[in-house]
Short mmCIF file of C-alpha atoms in Angstrom, two decimals:
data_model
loop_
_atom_site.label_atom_id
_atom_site.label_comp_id
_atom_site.label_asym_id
_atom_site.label_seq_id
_atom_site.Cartn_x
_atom_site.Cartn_y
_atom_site.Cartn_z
CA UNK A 1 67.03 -111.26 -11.13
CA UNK A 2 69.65 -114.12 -11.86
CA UNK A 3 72.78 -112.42 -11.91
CA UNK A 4 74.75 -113.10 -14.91
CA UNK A 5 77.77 -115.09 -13.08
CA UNK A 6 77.32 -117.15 -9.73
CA UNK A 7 79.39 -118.93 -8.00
CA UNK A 8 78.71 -121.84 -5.44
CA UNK A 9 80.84 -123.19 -3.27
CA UNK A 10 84.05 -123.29 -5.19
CA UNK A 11 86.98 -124.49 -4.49
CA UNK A 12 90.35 -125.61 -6.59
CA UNK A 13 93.17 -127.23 -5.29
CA UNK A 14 96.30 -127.95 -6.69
CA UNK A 15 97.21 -131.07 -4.69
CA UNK A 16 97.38 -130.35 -0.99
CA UNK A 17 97.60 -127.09 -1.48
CA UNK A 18 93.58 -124.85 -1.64
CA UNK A 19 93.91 -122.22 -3.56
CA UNK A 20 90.51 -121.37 -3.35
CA UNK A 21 88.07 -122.75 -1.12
CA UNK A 22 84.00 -122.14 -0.73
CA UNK A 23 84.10 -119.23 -3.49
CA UNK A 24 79.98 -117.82 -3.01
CA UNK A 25 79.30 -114.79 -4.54
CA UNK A 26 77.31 -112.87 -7.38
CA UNK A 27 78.31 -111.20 -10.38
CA UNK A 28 75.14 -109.03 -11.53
CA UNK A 29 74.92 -108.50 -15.37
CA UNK A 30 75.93 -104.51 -16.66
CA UNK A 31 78.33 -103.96 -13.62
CA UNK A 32 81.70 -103.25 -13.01
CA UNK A 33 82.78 -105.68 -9.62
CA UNK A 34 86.52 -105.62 -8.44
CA UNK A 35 87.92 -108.94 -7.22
CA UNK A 36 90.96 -107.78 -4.62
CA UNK A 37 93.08 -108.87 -2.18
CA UNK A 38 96.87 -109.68 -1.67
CA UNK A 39 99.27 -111.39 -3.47
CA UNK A 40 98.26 -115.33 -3.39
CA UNK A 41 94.43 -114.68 -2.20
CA UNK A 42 92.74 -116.87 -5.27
CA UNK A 43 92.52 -113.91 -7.68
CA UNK A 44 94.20 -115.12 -10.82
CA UNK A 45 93.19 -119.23 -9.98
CA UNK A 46 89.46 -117.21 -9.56
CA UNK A 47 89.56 -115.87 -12.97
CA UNK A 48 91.09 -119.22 -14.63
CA UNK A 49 87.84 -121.17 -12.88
CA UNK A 50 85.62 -118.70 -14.77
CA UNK A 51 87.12 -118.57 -17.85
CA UNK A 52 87.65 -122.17 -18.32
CA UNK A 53 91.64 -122.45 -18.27
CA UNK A 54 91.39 -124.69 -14.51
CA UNK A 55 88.31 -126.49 -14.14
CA UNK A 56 86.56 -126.33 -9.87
CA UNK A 57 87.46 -129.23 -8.03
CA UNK A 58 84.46 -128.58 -6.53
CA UNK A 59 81.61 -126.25 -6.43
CA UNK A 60 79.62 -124.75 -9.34
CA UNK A 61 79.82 -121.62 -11.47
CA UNK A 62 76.81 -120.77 -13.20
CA UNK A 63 76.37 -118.33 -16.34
CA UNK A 64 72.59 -116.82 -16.70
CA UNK A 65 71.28 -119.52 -14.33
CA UNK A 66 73.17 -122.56 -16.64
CA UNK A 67 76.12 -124.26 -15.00
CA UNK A 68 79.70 -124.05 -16.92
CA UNK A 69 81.98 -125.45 -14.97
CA UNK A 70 84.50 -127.57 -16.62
CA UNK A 71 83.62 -126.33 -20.22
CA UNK A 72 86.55 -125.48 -21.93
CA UNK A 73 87.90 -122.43 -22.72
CA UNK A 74 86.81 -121.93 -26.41
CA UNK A 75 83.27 -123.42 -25.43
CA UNK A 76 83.12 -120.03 -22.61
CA UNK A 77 84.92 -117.75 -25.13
CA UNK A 78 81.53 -118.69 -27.70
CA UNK A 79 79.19 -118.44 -24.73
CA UNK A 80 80.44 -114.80 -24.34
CA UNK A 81 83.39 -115.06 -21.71
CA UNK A 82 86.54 -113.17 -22.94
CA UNK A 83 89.41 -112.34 -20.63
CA UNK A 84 92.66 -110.42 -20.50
CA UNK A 85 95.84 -112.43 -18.36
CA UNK A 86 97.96 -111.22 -15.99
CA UNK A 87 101.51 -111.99 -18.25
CA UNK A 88 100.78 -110.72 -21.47
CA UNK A 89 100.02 -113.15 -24.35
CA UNK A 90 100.99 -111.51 -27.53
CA UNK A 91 102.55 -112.26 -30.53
CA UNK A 92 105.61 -109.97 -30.56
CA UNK A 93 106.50 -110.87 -34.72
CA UNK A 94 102.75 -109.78 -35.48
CA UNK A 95 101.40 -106.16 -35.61
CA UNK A 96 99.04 -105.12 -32.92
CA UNK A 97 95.88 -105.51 -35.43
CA UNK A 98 96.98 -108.94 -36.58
CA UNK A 99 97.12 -110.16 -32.89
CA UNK A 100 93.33 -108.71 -32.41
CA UNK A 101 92.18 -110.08 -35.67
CA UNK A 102 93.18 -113.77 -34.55
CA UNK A 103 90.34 -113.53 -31.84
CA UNK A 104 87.72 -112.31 -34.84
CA UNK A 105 85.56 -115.59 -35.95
CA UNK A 106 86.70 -115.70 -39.53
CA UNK A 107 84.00 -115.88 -42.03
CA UNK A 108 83.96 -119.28 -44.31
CA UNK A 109 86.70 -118.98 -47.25
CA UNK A 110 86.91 -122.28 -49.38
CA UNK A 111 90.33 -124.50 -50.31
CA UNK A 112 90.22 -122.33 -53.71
CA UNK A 113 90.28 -118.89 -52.12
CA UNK A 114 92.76 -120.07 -49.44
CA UNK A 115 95.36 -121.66 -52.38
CA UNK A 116 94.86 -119.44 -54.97
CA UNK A 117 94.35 -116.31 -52.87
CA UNK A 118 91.59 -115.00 -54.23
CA UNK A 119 90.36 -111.69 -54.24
CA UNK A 120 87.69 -112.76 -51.99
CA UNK A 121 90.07 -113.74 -49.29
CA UNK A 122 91.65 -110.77 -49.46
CA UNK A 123 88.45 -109.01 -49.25
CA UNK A 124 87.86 -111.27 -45.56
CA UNK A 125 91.19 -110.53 -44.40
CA UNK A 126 90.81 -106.61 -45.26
CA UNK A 127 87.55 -106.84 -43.72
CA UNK A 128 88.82 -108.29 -40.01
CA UNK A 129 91.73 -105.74 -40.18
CA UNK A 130 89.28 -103.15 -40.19
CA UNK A 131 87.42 -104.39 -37.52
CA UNK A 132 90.78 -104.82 -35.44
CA UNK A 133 91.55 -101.56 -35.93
CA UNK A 134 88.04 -100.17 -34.86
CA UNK A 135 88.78 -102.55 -31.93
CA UNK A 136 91.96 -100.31 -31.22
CA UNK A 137 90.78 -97.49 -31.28
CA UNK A 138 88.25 -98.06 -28.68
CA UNK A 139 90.82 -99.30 -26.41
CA UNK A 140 92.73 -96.14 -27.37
CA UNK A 141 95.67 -97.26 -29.68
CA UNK A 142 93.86 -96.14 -33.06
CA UNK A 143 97.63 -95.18 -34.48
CA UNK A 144 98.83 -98.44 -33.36
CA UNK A 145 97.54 -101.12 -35.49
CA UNK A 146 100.50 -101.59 -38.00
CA UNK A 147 102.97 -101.27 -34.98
CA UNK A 148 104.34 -104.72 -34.35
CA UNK A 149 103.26 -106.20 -31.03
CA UNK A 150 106.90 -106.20 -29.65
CA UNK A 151 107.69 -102.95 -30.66
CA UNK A 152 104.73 -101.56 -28.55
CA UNK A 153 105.23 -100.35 -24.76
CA UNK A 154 104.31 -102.38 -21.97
CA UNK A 155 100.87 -100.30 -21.16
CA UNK A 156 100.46 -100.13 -24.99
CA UNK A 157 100.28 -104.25 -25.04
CA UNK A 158 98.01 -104.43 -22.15
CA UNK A 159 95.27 -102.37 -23.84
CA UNK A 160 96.26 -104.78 -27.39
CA UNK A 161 95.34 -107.66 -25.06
CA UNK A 162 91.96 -105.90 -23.77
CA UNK A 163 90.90 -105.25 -27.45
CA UNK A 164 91.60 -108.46 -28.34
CA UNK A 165 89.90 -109.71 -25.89
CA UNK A 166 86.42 -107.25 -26.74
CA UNK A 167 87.13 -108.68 -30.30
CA UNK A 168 85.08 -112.09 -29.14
CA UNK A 169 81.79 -109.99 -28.43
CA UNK A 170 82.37 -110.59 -24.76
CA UNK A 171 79.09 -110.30 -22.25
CA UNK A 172 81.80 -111.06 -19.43
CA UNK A 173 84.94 -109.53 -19.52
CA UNK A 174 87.44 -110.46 -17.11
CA UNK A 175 90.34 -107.88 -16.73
CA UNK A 176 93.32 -109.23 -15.08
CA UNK A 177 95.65 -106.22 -13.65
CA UNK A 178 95.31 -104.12 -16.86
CA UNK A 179 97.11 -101.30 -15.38
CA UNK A 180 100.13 -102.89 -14.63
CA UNK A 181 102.68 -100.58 -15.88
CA UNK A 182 100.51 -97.96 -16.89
CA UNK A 183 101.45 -94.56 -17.12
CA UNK A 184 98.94 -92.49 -15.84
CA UNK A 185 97.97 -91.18 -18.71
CA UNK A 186 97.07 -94.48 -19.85
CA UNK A 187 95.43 -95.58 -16.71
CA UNK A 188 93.14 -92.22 -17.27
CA UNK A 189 92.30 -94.16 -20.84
CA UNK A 190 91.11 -97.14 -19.10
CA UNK A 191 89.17 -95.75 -16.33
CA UNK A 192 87.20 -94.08 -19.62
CA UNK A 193 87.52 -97.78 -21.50
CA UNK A 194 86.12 -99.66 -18.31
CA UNK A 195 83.40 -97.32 -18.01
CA UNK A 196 82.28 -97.32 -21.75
CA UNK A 197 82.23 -100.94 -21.43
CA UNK A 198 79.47 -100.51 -18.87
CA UNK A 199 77.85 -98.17 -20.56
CA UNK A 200 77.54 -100.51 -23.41
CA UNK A 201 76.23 -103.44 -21.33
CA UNK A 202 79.50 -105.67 -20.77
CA UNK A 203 79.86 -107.17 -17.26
CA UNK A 204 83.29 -106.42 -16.18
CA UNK A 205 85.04 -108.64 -13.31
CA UNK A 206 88.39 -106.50 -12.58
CA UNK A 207 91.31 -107.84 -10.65
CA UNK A 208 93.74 -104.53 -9.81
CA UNK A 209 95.93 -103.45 -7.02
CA UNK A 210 95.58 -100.07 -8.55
CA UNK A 211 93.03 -98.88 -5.48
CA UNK A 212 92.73 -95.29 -6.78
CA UNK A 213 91.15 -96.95 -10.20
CA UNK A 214 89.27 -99.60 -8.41
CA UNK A 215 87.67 -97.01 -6.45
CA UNK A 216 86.62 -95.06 -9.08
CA UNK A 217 84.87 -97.78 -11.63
CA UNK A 218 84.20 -100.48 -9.45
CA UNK A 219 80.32 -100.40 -8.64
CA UNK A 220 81.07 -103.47 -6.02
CA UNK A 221 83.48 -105.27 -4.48
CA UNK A 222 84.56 -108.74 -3.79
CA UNK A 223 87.82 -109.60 -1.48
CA UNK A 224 89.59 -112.40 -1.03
CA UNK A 225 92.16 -113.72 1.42
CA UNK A 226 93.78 -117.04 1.49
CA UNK A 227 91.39 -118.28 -1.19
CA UNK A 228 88.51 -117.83 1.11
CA UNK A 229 86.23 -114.90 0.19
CA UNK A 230 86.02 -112.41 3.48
CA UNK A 231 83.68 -109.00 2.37
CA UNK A 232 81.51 -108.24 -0.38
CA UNK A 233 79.98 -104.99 -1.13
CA UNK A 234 80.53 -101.12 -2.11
CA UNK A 235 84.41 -99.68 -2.26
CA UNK A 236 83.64 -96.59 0.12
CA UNK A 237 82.15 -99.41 2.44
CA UNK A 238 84.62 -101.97 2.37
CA UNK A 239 87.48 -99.14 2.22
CA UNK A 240 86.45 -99.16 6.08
CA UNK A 241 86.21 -102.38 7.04
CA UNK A 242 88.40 -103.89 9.27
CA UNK A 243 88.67 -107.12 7.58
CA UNK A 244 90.07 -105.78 4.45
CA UNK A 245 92.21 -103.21 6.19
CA UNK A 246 93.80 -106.16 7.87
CA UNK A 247 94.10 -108.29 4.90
CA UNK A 248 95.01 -106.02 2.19
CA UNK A 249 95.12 -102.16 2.24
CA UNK A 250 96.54 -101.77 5.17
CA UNK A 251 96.15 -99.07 8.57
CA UNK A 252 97.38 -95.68 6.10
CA UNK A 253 94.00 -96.82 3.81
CA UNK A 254 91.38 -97.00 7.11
#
């Protein structure tokens, strides 16, 4: 089956410096993969490639078979490519469900509703609160929508950002370090999000250092090091390989 991201060959370099170079590997459609590795390995320049923020200096990247690279980002987002970033990107003066209903597509109002603020308009602006809030609630903040954005905790702003980011209709969702600091009662939230989102058919490409999580939703894994990918395949395998022991989790992991 044609997976439903592939990438050839990629590389991106930010003038003599490669931060990723060759990129090959599969991203089959309905499953959870984890993208690891340490600190400066091509994650984060990985997911920008994908999502259309940095554009390949070489190489392709291919979505259902078609090739995307160099699209921009709002051209992806409509093609079904949503993503989450590793800084957070809110709106601090703006409740939580205003900052999710900015990613809703808003249904046509005309220069007469918009002036005169008709009741229509209101009716379309009540109408993508709702849906924010739904939105929320899924990502497990359903008392949090009139909280403004700033006023929320740092975990509580990650899962704003996730919602948000589920509010384009995503097939690919790419989840940079969501549980960055996370209580663990919220990371026990998003292990349950993640996996919901699989069980409703969204591909999920997660970037984490949180192994314990990775372990636990990740059907495969990709790792890279230095930009260059090194192993490919299930967590309990690669928890075991050499390569990545060396690279990233270290001897107390083997």
């Amino acid at each position: 089956m044609t997976p439903l991201l592939a990438l050839r060959g990629v590389s991106r370099q930010f003038g003599g410096v490669a931060a990723l170079s060759d990129v090959t590997f599969d991203v089959p459609a309905g499953a959870v993969i984890g993208l690891i590795g340490p600190n400066g390995s091509g994650k984060t320049t990985l997911m920008n490639v994908v999502s259309g923020v940095d554009a390949p200096t070489s190489g392709a990247v291919l979505l259902d078979g078609a090739p995307v690279h160099g699209l921009p980002a709002h051209v992806l987002a409509r093609r079904g490519i949503a993503r989450t970033f590793q800084h957070i990107r809110l709106i601090p003066q703006l409740t939580a469900a205003q900052n999710v209903a900015l990613a809703l597509r808003r249904p046509q109002a005309g220069p007469a509703d918009i002036l005169l603020r008709l009741p229509r308009l209101r009716r379309i602006e009540a109408a993508r609160l709702s849906r924010a809030e739904d939105l929320l609630a899924r990502a497990g903040l359903d008392r949090h929508g009139a909280v403004l954005a700033g006023d929320l905790s740092y975990g509580d702003r990650r899962r704003v950002e996730i919602a948000r980011a589920l509010a384009a209709g995503p097939r690919l969702l790419l989840l940079d370090e969501p549980a960055a600091g996370m209580t663990l009662t919220e990371r026990g939230a998003l292990r349950g999000l993640i996996r919901g989102l699989r069980a409703d058919g969204i591909t999920v490409v997660l970037v984490e250092h949180d192994m314990d999580l990775v372990m636990e939703v990740c059907d495969e894994l990709r790792v890279l090091n230095q930009g260059r990918p090194i192993a490919a395949g299930l967590p309990a395998v690669l928890r075991r390989d050499p390569r990545v022991i060396e690279a990233y989790l270290g001897a107390e992991d083997a």
